[in-house]
Amino acid sequence: MKKIIVTGGSGFIGSNLVNYLIKKKYYVINIDKLTYSSNRYNRPSKNYKLYKIDINNKLKLIKIIKKYKPTAIFNLAAETHVDRSIDGPRNFINTNINGTFNLLESLRYLKKSKITPKLIHVSTDEVYGDIKNNLRSDENFKYDPSSPYSATKASGDHLIKSYLRTYKLNGVISNCCNNYGPYQFPEKLIPKMISNIFNNKELPIYAKGKNSREWIHVQDHCEALLKLYLKGKSGESYNVGTGKNMTNIDLVKKILKISKQIGISIKNKTKIKFVKDRPGHDLRYALNSSKIFKQLKWKAKVKFDEGLIETIKWYFENKKFLNQISKKKYEKRLGLKV
Ligand SMILES: NC(=O)c1ccc[n+]([C@@H]2O[C@H](COP(=O)([O-])OP(=O)(O)OC[C@H]3O[C@@H](n4cnc5c(N)ncnc54)[C@H](O)[C@@H]3O)[C@@H](O)[C@H]2O)c1
């Protein structure tokens, strides 16, 4: 049985990826610091081991990689919420830059002992910054991050590329668009709106809701990541998107409509409310993902409307997931202190 390390495997995408890899018959070792955004809602199977470790702990990281000799490391350990990065960028520097550096240094060291797992570093479309309406960013598009979050992700990507080239490490980068699906921490747009609907709260939308994002179901992202491990060319970056965008206001209206259709009661306080915009808020992200479509024959399968219905149903049927998270951790508006 092949062994794979997933860092950040208790987060939103990480926990979906861990479950997917176990289904695909890999033994999965999860290295996660278990920060506020991690979930311990599900405990996967016997082919799974969790280490509560910070990726900045080089000694422990090296020890675990030596012990298991994994064929791949998927790096998803990160601080991820833009609003939090505006209030306090330090954690983002520590994990997204220093942590990535530390992982790379561990791999550089282990290469001497012929331990060379393939690194699949998970990055974001936000590194390309605001994209004009008539454009979509391909992998050669210049990096132009706008928030401390996206700047730390961009820095991580640059470090990865430099190590792959200079030290000839084996690895690829994925730059993916916005994910949605089960197990997402409710500070993020879709689960936040769903949680507010359940709790008879207003639905806050930044500015006039014209910000446009490209959405992918997390399952499609996990399938793309496995494909990158199996077929991605070392040293390369791959955009992972659907090619379809939606404005935040249209998205929230859609969530409301679907919720009504599937019988969730919309109570009197649940109404859209426009609130002050996020400082530095990018208006649009849009990927050109033709490289992964053409070269690796990967394509997203989940249609947005169907994925969204399934996602809303999941949060409804798994209310325990949202109920176990303290509201103090996500109800307060963040990211306005500039
Ligand atoms: N969610 C999205 O829409 C999206 C889109 C594109 C890319 N990404 C990228 O995917 C990755 C995962 O995102 P997510 O949405 O699942 O995030 P998340 O916040 O849900 O999970 C992050 C996980 O990383 C862990 N972690 C944080 N710091 C750590 C450290 N120093 N050492 C070990 N573990 C640590 C946390 O405990 C948590 O379990 C991130 O790199 C993010 O930038 C996310």
Short mmCIF file of N, CA and C and ligand atoms in Angstrom, two decimals, residues 7-15 30-40 51-57 75-81 91 94-96 99 121-126 149 153 174-180 183-185 187-188 215-216 218 221 225, ligand 1:
data_model
loop_
_atom_site.label_atom_id
_atom_site.label_comp_id
_atom_site.label_asym_id
_atom_site.label_seq_id
_atom_site.Cartn_x
_atom_site.Cartn_y
_atom_site.Cartn_z
N THR A 7 -0.38 17.42 4.46
CA THR A 7 -0.29 18.42 5.53
C THR A 7 -1.57 19.25 5.48
N GLY A 8 -2.06 19.66 6.64
CA GLY A 8 -3.33 20.39 6.66
C GLY A 8 -4.51 19.48 6.35
N GLY A 9 -4.35 18.19 6.65
CA GLY A 9 -5.38 17.20 6.33
C GLY A 9 -6.61 17.24 7.22
N SER A 10 -6.61 18.15 8.19
CA SER A 10 -7.82 18.31 9.02
C SER A 10 -8.60 19.56 8.63
N GLY A 11 -8.12 20.27 7.59
CA GLY A 11 -8.83 21.45 7.12
C GLY A 11 -9.93 21.05 6.14
N PHE A 12 -10.52 22.04 5.50
CA PHE A 12 -11.64 21.81 4.58
C PHE A 12 -11.22 20.91 3.41
N ILE A 13 -10.28 21.39 2.60
CA ILE A 13 -9.90 20.60 1.42
C ILE A 13 -9.13 19.35 1.88
N GLY A 14 -8.27 19.55 2.89
CA GLY A 14 -7.45 18.44 3.39
C GLY A 14 -8.29 17.26 3.85
N SER A 15 -9.38 17.51 4.60
CA SER A 15 -10.15 16.37 5.11
C SER A 15 -10.88 15.66 3.97
N ASN A 30 -1.56 12.27 8.11
CA ASN A 30 -1.98 13.67 8.16
C ASN A 30 -1.12 14.43 9.17
N ILE A 31 -0.47 15.48 8.68
CA ILE A 31 0.32 16.33 9.58
C ILE A 31 -0.40 17.66 9.68
N ASP A 32 -0.96 17.94 10.85
CA ASP A 32 -1.78 19.15 11.00
C ASP A 32 -1.58 19.75 12.37
N LYS A 33 -1.48 21.07 12.42
CA LYS A 33 -1.30 21.76 13.69
C LYS A 33 -2.63 21.86 14.47
N LEU A 34 -3.71 21.54 13.79
CA LEU A 34 -5.07 21.62 14.36
C LEU A 34 -5.37 23.03 14.87
N THR A 35 -5.34 23.98 13.96
CA THR A 35 -5.70 25.37 14.30
C THR A 35 -7.23 25.49 14.36
N TYR A 36 -7.71 26.68 14.56
CA TYR A 36 -9.16 26.95 14.69
C TYR A 36 -9.96 26.40 13.51
N SER A 37 -9.36 26.37 12.29
CA SER A 37 -10.16 26.01 11.11
C SER A 37 -10.15 24.50 10.83
N SER A 38 -9.45 23.74 11.68
CA SER A 38 -9.41 22.29 11.44
C SER A 38 -10.67 21.65 12.00
N ASN A 39 -11.01 20.50 11.45
CA ASN A 39 -12.19 19.81 12.00
C ASN A 39 -11.85 18.39 12.38
N ARG A 40 -12.46 17.98 13.46
CA ARG A 40 -12.25 16.59 13.91
C ARG A 40 -13.59 15.87 13.89
N TYR A 51 -0.81 13.21 12.93
CA TYR A 51 0.21 13.78 13.81
C TYR A 51 -0.12 15.25 14.02
N LYS A 52 -0.30 15.64 15.28
CA LYS A 52 -0.57 17.05 15.56
C LYS A 52 0.77 17.78 15.61
N ILE A 53 1.14 18.34 14.50
CA ILE A 53 2.48 18.95 14.36
C ILE A 53 2.40 20.20 13.49
N ASP A 54 3.20 21.17 13.83
CA ASP A 54 3.34 22.38 13.02
C ASP A 54 4.34 22.07 11.90
N ILE A 55 4.03 22.48 10.66
CA ILE A 55 4.99 22.18 9.58
C ILE A 55 6.30 22.95 9.76
N ASN A 56 6.33 23.86 10.71
CA ASN A 56 7.60 24.53 11.01
C ASN A 56 8.53 23.68 11.88
N ASN A 57 8.02 22.55 12.38
CA ASN A 57 8.85 21.68 13.21
C ASN A 57 9.65 20.72 12.32
N ASN A 75 0.82 19.37 0.15
CA ASN A 75 0.96 20.42 1.16
C ASN A 75 -0.25 21.36 1.15
N LEU A 76 -1.13 21.15 2.14
CA LEU A 76 -2.31 22.02 2.26
C LEU A 76 -2.31 22.79 3.56
N ALA A 77 -1.27 22.62 4.38
CA ALA A 77 -1.22 23.34 5.66
C ALA A 77 -1.08 24.82 5.36
N ALA A 78 -2.03 25.61 5.84
CA ALA A 78 -1.97 27.05 5.53
C ALA A 78 -2.94 27.82 6.42
N GLU A 79 -2.64 29.09 6.56
CA GLU A 79 -3.64 30.04 7.05
C GLU A 79 -4.36 30.53 5.80
N THR A 80 -5.70 30.59 5.87
CA THR A 80 -6.43 30.72 4.60
C THR A 80 -7.46 31.85 4.52
N HIS A 81 -7.73 32.54 5.61
CA HIS A 81 -8.84 33.50 5.52
C HIS A 81 -8.33 34.92 5.30
N ASN A 91 0.73 35.14 11.41
CA ASN A 91 0.51 33.69 11.30
C ASN A 91 0.61 33.22 9.85
N ASN A 94 4.21 32.97 9.01
CA ASN A 94 4.79 31.80 9.68
C ASN A 94 4.46 30.50 8.97
N THR A 95 3.21 30.33 8.60
CA THR A 95 2.84 29.04 7.99
C THR A 95 3.03 29.04 6.48
N ASN A 96 2.49 30.05 5.81
CA ASN A 96 2.45 29.98 4.33
C ASN A 96 3.83 30.23 3.70
N GLY A 99 6.66 28.00 6.82
CA GLY A 99 6.30 26.58 6.86
C GLY A 99 6.62 25.90 5.53
N HIS A 121 2.09 21.00 -4.14
CA HIS A 121 1.87 22.19 -3.30
C HIS A 121 0.57 22.86 -3.74
N VAL A 122 -0.33 23.05 -2.78
CA VAL A 122 -1.66 23.56 -3.13
C VAL A 122 -1.71 25.08 -2.93
N SER A 123 -1.86 25.77 -4.07
CA SER A 123 -1.93 27.22 -4.02
C SER A 123 -3.27 27.70 -4.59
N THR A 124 -3.34 28.96 -4.90
CA THR A 124 -4.64 29.57 -5.17
C THR A 124 -4.62 30.47 -6.41
N ASP A 125 -5.80 30.74 -6.95
CA ASP A 125 -5.92 31.71 -8.07
C ASP A 125 -5.66 33.14 -7.60
N GLU A 126 -5.71 33.36 -6.26
CA GLU A 126 -5.59 34.74 -5.75
C GLU A 126 -4.20 35.32 -5.97
N TYR A 149 -2.79 37.52 2.72
CA TYR A 149 -2.97 36.09 2.45
C TYR A 149 -2.38 35.72 1.10
N LYS A 153 0.85 33.34 -0.08
CA LYS A 153 0.71 32.18 -0.97
C LYS A 153 1.64 32.35 -2.18
N SER A 174 -0.38 23.51 -7.69
CA SER A 174 -1.72 23.71 -8.25
C SER A 174 -2.21 25.09 -7.81
N ASN A 175 -2.74 25.84 -8.77
CA ASN A 175 -3.38 27.13 -8.44
C ASN A 175 -4.87 26.97 -8.71
N CYS A 176 -5.60 26.80 -7.63
CA CYS A 176 -7.02 26.45 -7.78
C CYS A 176 -7.93 27.64 -7.46
N CYS A 177 -9.13 27.61 -8.03
CA CYS A 177 -10.12 28.66 -7.74
C CYS A 177 -10.86 28.32 -6.43
N ASN A 178 -11.89 29.10 -6.11
CA ASN A 178 -12.65 28.91 -4.86
C ASN A 178 -13.30 27.53 -4.80
N ASN A 179 -13.08 26.86 -3.68
CA ASN A 179 -13.69 25.54 -3.46
C ASN A 179 -14.97 25.67 -2.63
N TYR A 180 -15.89 24.73 -2.85
CA TYR A 180 -17.06 24.63 -1.97
C TYR A 180 -17.36 23.15 -1.76
N TYR A 183 -17.52 20.22 5.04
CA TYR A 183 -16.42 20.40 6.01
C TYR A 183 -15.71 21.76 5.93
N GLN A 184 -16.33 22.77 5.33
CA GLN A 184 -15.64 24.07 5.25
C GLN A 184 -15.97 24.92 6.48
N PHE A 185 -14.96 25.56 7.01
CA PHE A 185 -15.15 26.40 8.21
C PHE A 185 -16.09 27.57 7.86
N GLU A 187 -16.46 30.61 8.33
CA GLU A 187 -16.08 32.00 8.10
C GLU A 187 -16.07 32.29 6.59
N LYS A 188 -16.07 31.23 5.78
CA LYS A 188 -16.01 31.38 4.32
C LYS A 188 -17.42 31.53 3.76
N TRP A 215 -15.90 28.96 -9.15
CA TRP A 215 -16.15 27.97 -8.10
C TRP A 215 -15.94 26.55 -8.59
N ILE A 216 -15.33 25.74 -7.71
CA ILE A 216 -15.14 24.32 -8.03
C ILE A 216 -15.58 23.49 -6.82
N VAL A 218 -15.16 20.71 -4.14
CA VAL A 218 -13.92 20.21 -3.53
C VAL A 218 -13.54 18.81 -4.04
N HIS A 221 -11.59 19.18 -7.12
CA HIS A 221 -10.23 19.62 -6.79
C HIS A 221 -9.38 18.43 -6.32
N LEU A 225 -5.93 17.00 -7.86
CA LEU A 225 -4.68 16.87 -7.10
C LEU A 225 -4.07 15.48 -7.27
N1 LIG B 1 -10.64 26.91 0.23
C1 LIG B 1 -10.42 27.38 -0.99
O1 LIG B 1 -11.34 27.85 -1.66
C2 LIG B 1 -9.03 27.31 -1.59
C3 LIG B 1 -8.88 27.63 -2.94
C4 LIG B 1 -7.60 27.52 -3.51
C5 LIG B 1 -6.53 27.13 -2.74
N2 LIG B 1 -6.71 26.84 -1.42
C6 LIG B 1 -5.54 26.42 -0.66
O2 LIG B 1 -5.79 25.09 -0.22
C7 LIG B 1 -5.15 24.86 1.03
C8 LIG B 1 -6.15 24.35 2.04
O3 LIG B 1 -7.18 25.30 2.17
P1 LIG B 1 -8.46 25.04 3.11
O4 LIG B 1 -9.55 25.88 2.57
O5 LIG B 1 -8.67 23.59 3.27
O6 LIG B 1 -7.95 25.68 4.47
P2 LIG B 1 -8.41 25.44 5.97
O7 LIG B 1 -8.16 26.72 6.67
O8 LIG B 1 -9.77 24.84 6.02
O9 LIG B 1 -7.38 24.33 6.51
C9 LIG B 1 -6.04 24.58 6.75
C10 LIG B 1 -5.48 23.46 7.60
O10 LIG B 1 -4.07 23.71 7.79
C11 LIG B 1 -3.74 23.49 9.15
N3 LIG B 1 -2.57 24.30 9.48
C12 LIG B 1 -2.50 25.66 9.55
N4 LIG B 1 -1.25 26.04 9.91
C13 LIG B 1 -0.52 24.91 10.04
C14 LIG B 1 0.84 24.65 10.37
N5 LIG B 1 1.70 25.64 10.64
N6 LIG B 1 1.27 23.36 10.42
C15 LIG B 1 0.40 22.33 10.18
N7 LIG B 1 -0.90 22.53 9.86
C16 LIG B 1 -1.36 23.79 9.79
C17 LIG B 1 -4.99 23.91 9.93
O11 LIG B 1 -5.03 23.36 11.22
C18 LIG B 1 -6.10 23.40 9.02
O12 LIG B 1 -6.45 22.08 9.34
C19 LIG B 1 -4.50 26.19 1.42
O13 LIG B 1 -3.16 26.17 1.03
C20 LIG B 1 -5.25 27.22 0.59
O14 LIG B 1 -4.45 28.34 0.31
C21 LIG B 1 -7.93 26.93 -0.83
#
